[in-house]
mmCIF file of N, CA and C and ligand atoms in Angstrom:
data_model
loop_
_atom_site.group_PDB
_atom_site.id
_atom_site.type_symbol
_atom_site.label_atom_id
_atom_site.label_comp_id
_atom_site.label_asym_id
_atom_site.label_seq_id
_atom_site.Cartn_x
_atom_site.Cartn_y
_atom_site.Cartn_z
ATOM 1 N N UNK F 1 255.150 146.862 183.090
ATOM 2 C CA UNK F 1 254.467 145.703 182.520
ATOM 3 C C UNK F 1 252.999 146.051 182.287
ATOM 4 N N UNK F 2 252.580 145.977 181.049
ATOM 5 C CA UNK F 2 250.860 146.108 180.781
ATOM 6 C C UNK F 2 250.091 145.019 181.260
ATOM 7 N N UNK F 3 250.407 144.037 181.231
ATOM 8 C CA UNK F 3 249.544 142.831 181.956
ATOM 9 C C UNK F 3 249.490 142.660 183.381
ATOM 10 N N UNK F 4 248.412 143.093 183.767
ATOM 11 C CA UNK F 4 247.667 142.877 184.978
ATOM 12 C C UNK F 4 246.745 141.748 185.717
ATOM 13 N N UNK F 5 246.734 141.757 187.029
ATOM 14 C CA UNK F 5 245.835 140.469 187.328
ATOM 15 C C UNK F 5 244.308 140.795 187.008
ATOM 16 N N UNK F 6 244.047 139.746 186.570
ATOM 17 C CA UNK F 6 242.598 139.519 186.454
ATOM 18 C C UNK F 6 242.393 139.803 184.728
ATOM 19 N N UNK F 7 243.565 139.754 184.445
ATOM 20 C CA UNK F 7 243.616 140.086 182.667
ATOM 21 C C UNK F 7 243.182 139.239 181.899
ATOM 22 N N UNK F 8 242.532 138.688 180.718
ATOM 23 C CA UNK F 8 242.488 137.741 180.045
ATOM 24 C C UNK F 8 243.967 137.915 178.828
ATOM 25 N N UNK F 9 244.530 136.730 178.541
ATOM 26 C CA UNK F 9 245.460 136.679 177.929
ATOM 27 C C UNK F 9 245.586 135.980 177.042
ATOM 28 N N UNK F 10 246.458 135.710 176.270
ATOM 29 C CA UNK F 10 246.257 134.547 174.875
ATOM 30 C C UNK F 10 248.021 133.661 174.951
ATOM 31 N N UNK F 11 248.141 132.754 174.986
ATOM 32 C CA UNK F 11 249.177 132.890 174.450
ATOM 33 C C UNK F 11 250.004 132.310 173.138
ATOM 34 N N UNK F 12 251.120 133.012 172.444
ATOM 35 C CA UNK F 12 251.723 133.081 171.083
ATOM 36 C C UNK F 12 252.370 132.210 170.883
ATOM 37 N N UNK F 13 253.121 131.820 172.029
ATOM 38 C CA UNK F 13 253.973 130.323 171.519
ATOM 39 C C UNK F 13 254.050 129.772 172.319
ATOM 40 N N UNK F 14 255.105 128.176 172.423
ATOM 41 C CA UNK F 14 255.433 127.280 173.278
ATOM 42 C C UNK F 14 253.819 126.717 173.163
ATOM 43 N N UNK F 15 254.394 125.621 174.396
ATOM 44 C CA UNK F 15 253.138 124.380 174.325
ATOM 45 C C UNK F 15 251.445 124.788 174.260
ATOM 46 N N UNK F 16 251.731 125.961 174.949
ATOM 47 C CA UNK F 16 250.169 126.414 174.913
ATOM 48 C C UNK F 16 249.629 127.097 174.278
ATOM 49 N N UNK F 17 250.733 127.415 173.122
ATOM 50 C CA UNK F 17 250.036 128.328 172.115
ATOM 51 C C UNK F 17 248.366 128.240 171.803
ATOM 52 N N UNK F 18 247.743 129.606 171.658
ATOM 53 C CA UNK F 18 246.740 129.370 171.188
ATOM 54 C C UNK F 18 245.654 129.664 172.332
ATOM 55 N N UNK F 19 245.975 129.126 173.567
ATOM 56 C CA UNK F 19 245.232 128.829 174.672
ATOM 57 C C UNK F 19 244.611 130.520 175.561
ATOM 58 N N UNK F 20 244.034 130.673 176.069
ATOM 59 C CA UNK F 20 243.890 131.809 176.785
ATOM 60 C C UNK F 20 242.905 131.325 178.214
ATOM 61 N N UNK F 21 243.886 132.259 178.982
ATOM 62 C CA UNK F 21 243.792 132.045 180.454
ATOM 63 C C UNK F 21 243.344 133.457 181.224
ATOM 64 N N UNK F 22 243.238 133.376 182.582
ATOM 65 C CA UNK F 22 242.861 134.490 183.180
ATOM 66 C C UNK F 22 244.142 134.875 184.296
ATOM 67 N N UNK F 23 244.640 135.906 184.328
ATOM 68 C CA UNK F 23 246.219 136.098 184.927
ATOM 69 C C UNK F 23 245.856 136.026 186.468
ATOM 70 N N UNK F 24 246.592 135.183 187.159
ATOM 71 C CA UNK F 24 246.188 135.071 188.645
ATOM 72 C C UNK F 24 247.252 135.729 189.474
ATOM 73 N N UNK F 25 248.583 136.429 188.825
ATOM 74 C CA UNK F 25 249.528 136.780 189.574
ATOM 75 C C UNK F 25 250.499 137.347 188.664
ATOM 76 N N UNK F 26 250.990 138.523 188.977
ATOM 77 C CA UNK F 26 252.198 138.925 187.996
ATOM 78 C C UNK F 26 253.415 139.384 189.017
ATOM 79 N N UNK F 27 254.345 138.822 188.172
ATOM 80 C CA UNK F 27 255.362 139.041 189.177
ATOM 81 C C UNK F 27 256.643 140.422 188.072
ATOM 82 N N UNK F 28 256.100 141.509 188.430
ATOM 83 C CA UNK F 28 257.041 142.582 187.356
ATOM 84 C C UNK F 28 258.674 142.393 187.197
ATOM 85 N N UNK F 29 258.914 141.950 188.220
ATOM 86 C CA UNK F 29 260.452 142.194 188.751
ATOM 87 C C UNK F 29 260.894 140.982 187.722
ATOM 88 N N UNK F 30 260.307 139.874 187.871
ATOM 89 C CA UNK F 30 260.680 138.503 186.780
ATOM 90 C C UNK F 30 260.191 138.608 184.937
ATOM 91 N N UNK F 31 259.298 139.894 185.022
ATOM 92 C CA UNK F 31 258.490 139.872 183.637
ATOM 93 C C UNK F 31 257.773 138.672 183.377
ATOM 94 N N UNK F 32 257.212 137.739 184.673
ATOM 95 C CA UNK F 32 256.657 136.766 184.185
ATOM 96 C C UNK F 32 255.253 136.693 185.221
ATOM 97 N N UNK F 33 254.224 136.012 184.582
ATOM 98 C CA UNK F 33 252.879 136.024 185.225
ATOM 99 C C UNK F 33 252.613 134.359 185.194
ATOM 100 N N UNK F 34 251.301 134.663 186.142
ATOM 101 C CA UNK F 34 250.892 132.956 186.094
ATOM 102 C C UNK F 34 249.347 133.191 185.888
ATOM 103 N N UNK F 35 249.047 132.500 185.032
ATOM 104 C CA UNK F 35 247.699 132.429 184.268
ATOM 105 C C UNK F 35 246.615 131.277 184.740
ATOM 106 N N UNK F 36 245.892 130.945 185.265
ATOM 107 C CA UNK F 36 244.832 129.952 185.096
ATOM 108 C C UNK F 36 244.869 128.853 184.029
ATOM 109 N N UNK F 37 244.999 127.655 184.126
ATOM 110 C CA UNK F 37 245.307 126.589 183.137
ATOM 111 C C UNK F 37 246.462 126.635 182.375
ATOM 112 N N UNK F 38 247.052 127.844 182.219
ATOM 113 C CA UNK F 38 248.645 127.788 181.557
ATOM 114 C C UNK F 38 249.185 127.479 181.887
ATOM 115 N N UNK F 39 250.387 126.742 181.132
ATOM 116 C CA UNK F 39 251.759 126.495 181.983
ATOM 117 C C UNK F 39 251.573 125.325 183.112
ATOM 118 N N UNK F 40 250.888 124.677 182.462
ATOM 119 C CA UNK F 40 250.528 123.587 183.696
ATOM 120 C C UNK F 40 251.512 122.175 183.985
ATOM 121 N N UNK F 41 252.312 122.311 185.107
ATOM 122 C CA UNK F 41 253.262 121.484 185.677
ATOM 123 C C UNK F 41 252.718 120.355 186.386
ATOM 124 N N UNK F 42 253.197 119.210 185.992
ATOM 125 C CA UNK F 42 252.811 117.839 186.727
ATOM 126 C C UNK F 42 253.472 118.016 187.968
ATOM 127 N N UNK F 43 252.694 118.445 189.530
ATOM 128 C CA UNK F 43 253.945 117.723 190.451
ATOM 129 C C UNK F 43 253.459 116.956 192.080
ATOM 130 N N UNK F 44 254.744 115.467 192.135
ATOM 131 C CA UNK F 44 254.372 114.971 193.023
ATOM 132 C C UNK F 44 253.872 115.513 193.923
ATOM 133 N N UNK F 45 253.452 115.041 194.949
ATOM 134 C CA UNK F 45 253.001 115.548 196.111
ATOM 135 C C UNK F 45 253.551 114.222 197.350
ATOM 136 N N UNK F 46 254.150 114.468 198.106
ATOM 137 C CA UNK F 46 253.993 113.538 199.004
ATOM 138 C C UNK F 46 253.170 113.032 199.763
ATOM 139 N N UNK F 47 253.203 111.976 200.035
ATOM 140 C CA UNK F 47 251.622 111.123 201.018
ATOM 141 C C UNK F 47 252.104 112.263 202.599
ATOM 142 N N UNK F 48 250.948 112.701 203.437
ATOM 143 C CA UNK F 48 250.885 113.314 204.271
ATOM 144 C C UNK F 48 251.077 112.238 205.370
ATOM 145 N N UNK F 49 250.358 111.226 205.122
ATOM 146 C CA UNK F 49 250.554 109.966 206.287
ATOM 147 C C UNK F 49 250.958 108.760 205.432
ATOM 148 N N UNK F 50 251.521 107.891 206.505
ATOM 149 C CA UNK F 50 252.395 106.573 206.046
ATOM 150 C C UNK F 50 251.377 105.799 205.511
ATOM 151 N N UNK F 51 251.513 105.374 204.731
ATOM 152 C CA UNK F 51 250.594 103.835 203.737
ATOM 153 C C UNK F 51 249.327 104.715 202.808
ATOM 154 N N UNK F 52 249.756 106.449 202.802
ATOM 155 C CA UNK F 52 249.017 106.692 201.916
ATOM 156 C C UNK F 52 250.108 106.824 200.516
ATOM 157 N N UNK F 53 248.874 106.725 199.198
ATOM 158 C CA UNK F 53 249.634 107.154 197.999
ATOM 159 C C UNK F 53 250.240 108.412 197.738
ATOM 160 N N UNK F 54 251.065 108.792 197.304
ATOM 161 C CA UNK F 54 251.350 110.381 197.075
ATOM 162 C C UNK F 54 250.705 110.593 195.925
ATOM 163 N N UNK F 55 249.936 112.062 195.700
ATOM 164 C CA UNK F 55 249.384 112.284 194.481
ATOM 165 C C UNK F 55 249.868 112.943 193.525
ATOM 166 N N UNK F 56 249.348 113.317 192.633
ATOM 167 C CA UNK F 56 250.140 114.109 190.958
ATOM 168 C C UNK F 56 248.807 115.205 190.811
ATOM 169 N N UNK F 57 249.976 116.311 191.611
ATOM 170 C CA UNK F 57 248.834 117.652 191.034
ATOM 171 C C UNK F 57 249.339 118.132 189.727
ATOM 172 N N UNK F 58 248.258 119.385 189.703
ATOM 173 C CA UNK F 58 248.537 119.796 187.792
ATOM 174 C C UNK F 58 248.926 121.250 188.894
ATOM 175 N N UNK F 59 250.020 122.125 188.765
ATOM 176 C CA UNK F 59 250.115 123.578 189.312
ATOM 177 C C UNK F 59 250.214 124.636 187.973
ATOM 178 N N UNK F 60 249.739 125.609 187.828
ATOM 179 C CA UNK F 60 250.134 126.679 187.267
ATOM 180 C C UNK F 60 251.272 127.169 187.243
ATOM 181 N N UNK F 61 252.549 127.362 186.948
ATOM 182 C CA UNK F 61 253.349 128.035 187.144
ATOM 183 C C UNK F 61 253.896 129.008 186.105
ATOM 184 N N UNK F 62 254.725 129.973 186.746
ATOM 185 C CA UNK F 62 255.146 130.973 186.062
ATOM 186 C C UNK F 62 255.467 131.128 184.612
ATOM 187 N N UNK F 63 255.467 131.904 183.400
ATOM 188 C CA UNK F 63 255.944 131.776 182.529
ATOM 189 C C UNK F 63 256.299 133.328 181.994
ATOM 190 N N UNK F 64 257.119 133.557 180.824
ATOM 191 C CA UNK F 64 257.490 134.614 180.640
ATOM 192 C C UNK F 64 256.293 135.595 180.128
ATOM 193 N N UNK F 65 256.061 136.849 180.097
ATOM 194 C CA UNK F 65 254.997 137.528 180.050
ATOM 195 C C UNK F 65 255.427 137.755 177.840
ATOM 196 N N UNK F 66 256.297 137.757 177.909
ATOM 197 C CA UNK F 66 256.750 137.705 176.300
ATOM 198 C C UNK F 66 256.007 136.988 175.381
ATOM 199 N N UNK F 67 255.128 135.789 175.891
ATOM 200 C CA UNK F 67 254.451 135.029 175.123
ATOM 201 C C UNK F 67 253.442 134.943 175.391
ATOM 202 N N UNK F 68 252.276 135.951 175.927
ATOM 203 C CA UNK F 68 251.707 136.142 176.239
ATOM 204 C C UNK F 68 251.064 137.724 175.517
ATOM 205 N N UNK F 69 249.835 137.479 175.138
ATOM 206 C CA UNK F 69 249.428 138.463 174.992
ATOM 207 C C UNK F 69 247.941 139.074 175.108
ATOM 208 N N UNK F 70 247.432 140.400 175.777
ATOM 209 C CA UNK F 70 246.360 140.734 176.336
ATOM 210 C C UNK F 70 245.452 140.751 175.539
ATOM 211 N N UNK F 71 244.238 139.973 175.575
ATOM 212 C CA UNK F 71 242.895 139.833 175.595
ATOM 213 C C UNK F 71 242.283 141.227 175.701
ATOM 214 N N UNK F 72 241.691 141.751 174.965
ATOM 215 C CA UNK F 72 241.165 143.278 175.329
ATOM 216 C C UNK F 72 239.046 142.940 175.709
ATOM 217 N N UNK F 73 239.251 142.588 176.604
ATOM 218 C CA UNK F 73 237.792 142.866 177.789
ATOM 219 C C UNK F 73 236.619 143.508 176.643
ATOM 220 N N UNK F 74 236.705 144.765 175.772
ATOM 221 C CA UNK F 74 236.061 145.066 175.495
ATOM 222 C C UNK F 74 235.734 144.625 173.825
ATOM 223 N N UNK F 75 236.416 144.554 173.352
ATOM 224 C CA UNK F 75 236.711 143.851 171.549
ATOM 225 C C UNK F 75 236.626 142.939 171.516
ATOM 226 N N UNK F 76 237.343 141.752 172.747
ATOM 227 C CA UNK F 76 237.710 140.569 172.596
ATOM 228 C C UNK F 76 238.497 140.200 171.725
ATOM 229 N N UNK F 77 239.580 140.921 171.095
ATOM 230 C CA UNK F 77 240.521 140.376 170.169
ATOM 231 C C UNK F 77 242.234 140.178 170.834
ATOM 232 N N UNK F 78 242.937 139.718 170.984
ATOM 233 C CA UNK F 78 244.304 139.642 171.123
ATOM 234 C C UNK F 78 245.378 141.049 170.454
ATOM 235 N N UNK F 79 245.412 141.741 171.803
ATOM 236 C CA UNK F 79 245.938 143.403 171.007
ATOM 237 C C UNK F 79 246.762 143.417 171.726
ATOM 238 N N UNK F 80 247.812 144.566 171.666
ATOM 239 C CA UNK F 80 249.024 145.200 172.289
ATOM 240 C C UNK F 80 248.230 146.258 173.368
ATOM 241 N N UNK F 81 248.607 146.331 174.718
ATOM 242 C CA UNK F 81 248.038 147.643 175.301
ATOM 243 C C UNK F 81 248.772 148.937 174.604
ATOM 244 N N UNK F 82 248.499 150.070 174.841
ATOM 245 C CA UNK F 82 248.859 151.281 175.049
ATOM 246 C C UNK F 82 248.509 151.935 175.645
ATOM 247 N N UNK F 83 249.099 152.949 176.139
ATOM 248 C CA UNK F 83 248.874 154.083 177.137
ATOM 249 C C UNK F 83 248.041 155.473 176.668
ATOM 250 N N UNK F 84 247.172 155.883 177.888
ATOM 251 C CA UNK F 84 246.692 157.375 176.873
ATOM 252 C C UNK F 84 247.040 158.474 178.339
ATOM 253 N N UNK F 85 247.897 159.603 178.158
ATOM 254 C CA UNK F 85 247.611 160.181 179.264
ATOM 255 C C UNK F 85 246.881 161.425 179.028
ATOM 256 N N UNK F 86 245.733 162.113 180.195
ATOM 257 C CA UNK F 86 244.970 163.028 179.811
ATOM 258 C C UNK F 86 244.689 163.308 181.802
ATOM 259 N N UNK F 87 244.901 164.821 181.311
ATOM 260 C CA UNK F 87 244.779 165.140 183.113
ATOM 261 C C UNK F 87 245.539 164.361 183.703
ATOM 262 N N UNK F 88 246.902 164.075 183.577
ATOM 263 C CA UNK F 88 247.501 163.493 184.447
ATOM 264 C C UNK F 88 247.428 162.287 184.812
ATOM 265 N N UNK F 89 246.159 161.816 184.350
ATOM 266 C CA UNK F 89 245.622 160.036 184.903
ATOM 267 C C UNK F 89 246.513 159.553 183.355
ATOM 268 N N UNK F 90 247.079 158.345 184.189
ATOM 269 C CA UNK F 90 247.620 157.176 182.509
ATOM 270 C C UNK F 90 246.449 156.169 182.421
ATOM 271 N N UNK F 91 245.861 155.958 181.443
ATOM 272 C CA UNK F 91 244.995 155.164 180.809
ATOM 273 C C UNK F 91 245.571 154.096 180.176
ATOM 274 N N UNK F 92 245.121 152.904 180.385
ATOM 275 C CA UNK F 92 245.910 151.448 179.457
ATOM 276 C C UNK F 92 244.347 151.946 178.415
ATOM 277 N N UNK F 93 245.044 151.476 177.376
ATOM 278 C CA UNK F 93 244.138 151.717 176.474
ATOM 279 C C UNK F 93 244.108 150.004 175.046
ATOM 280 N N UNK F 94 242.915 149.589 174.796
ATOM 281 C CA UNK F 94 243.410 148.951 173.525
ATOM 282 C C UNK F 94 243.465 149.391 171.946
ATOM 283 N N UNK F 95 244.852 148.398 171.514
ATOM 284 C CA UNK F 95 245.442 149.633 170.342
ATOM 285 C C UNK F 95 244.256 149.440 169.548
ATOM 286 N N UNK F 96 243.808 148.326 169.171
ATOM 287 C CA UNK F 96 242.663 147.946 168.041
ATOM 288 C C UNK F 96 241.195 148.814 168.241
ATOM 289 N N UNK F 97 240.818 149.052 169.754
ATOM 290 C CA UNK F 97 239.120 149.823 169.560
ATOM 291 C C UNK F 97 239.438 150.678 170.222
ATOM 292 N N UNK F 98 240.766 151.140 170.840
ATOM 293 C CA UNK F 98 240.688 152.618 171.430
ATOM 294 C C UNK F 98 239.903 152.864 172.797
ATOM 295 N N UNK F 99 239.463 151.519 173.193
ATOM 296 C CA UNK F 99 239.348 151.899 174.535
ATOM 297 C C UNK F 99 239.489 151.332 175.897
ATOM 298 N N UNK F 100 239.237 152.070 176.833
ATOM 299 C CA UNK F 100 239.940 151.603 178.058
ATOM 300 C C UNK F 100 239.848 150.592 178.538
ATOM 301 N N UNK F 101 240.865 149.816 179.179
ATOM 302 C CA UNK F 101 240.788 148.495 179.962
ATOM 303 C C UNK F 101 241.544 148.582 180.515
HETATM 304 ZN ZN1 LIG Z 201 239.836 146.315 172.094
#
């Protein structure tokens, strides 16, 4: 998976198209990450003590990494990563300015 935490991301479709977030968690094994303000789920909460209200949080949750796409740190444009290897080190690289992130 090219998307990493702390990535800026964009994403391509579904409700949030358009939107870009900062990746707070990737989970490889699911191909799916959770972003900062994306994907944002209404959910109850129960009252902790009796005769209180229960509240309505907003949570982040998971979404597929497929609709999602990396923010390149240095261009600032919405690109595909790629890889560069040299001496053995693998480099994520962006495809649009060619350089590292
Ligand atoms: Zn770039």
């Amino acid at each position: 998976m090219k998307i990493r935490k702390g990535d800026q991301i964009k994403i391509i479709s579904g409700n949030d198209k358009g939107k870009q977030g900062k990746v707070l968690a990737v989970f490889p094994d699911e191909s799916r990450i959770v972003a900062e303000g994306l994907n944002m789920k209404k959910k109850h909460v129960r009252p902790k003590q009796q005769g209180k209200k229960g509240e309505l949080v907003r949570i982040a949750m998971p979404f597929s990494v497929s609709i999602a796409m990396l923010v390149c740190s240095k261009c600032g444009k919405p690109s595909r990563a790629g890889f560069r290897v040299e001496q053995n080190k693998k480099y994520r690289i962006c495809v649009r300015c060619k350089s590292e992130i």
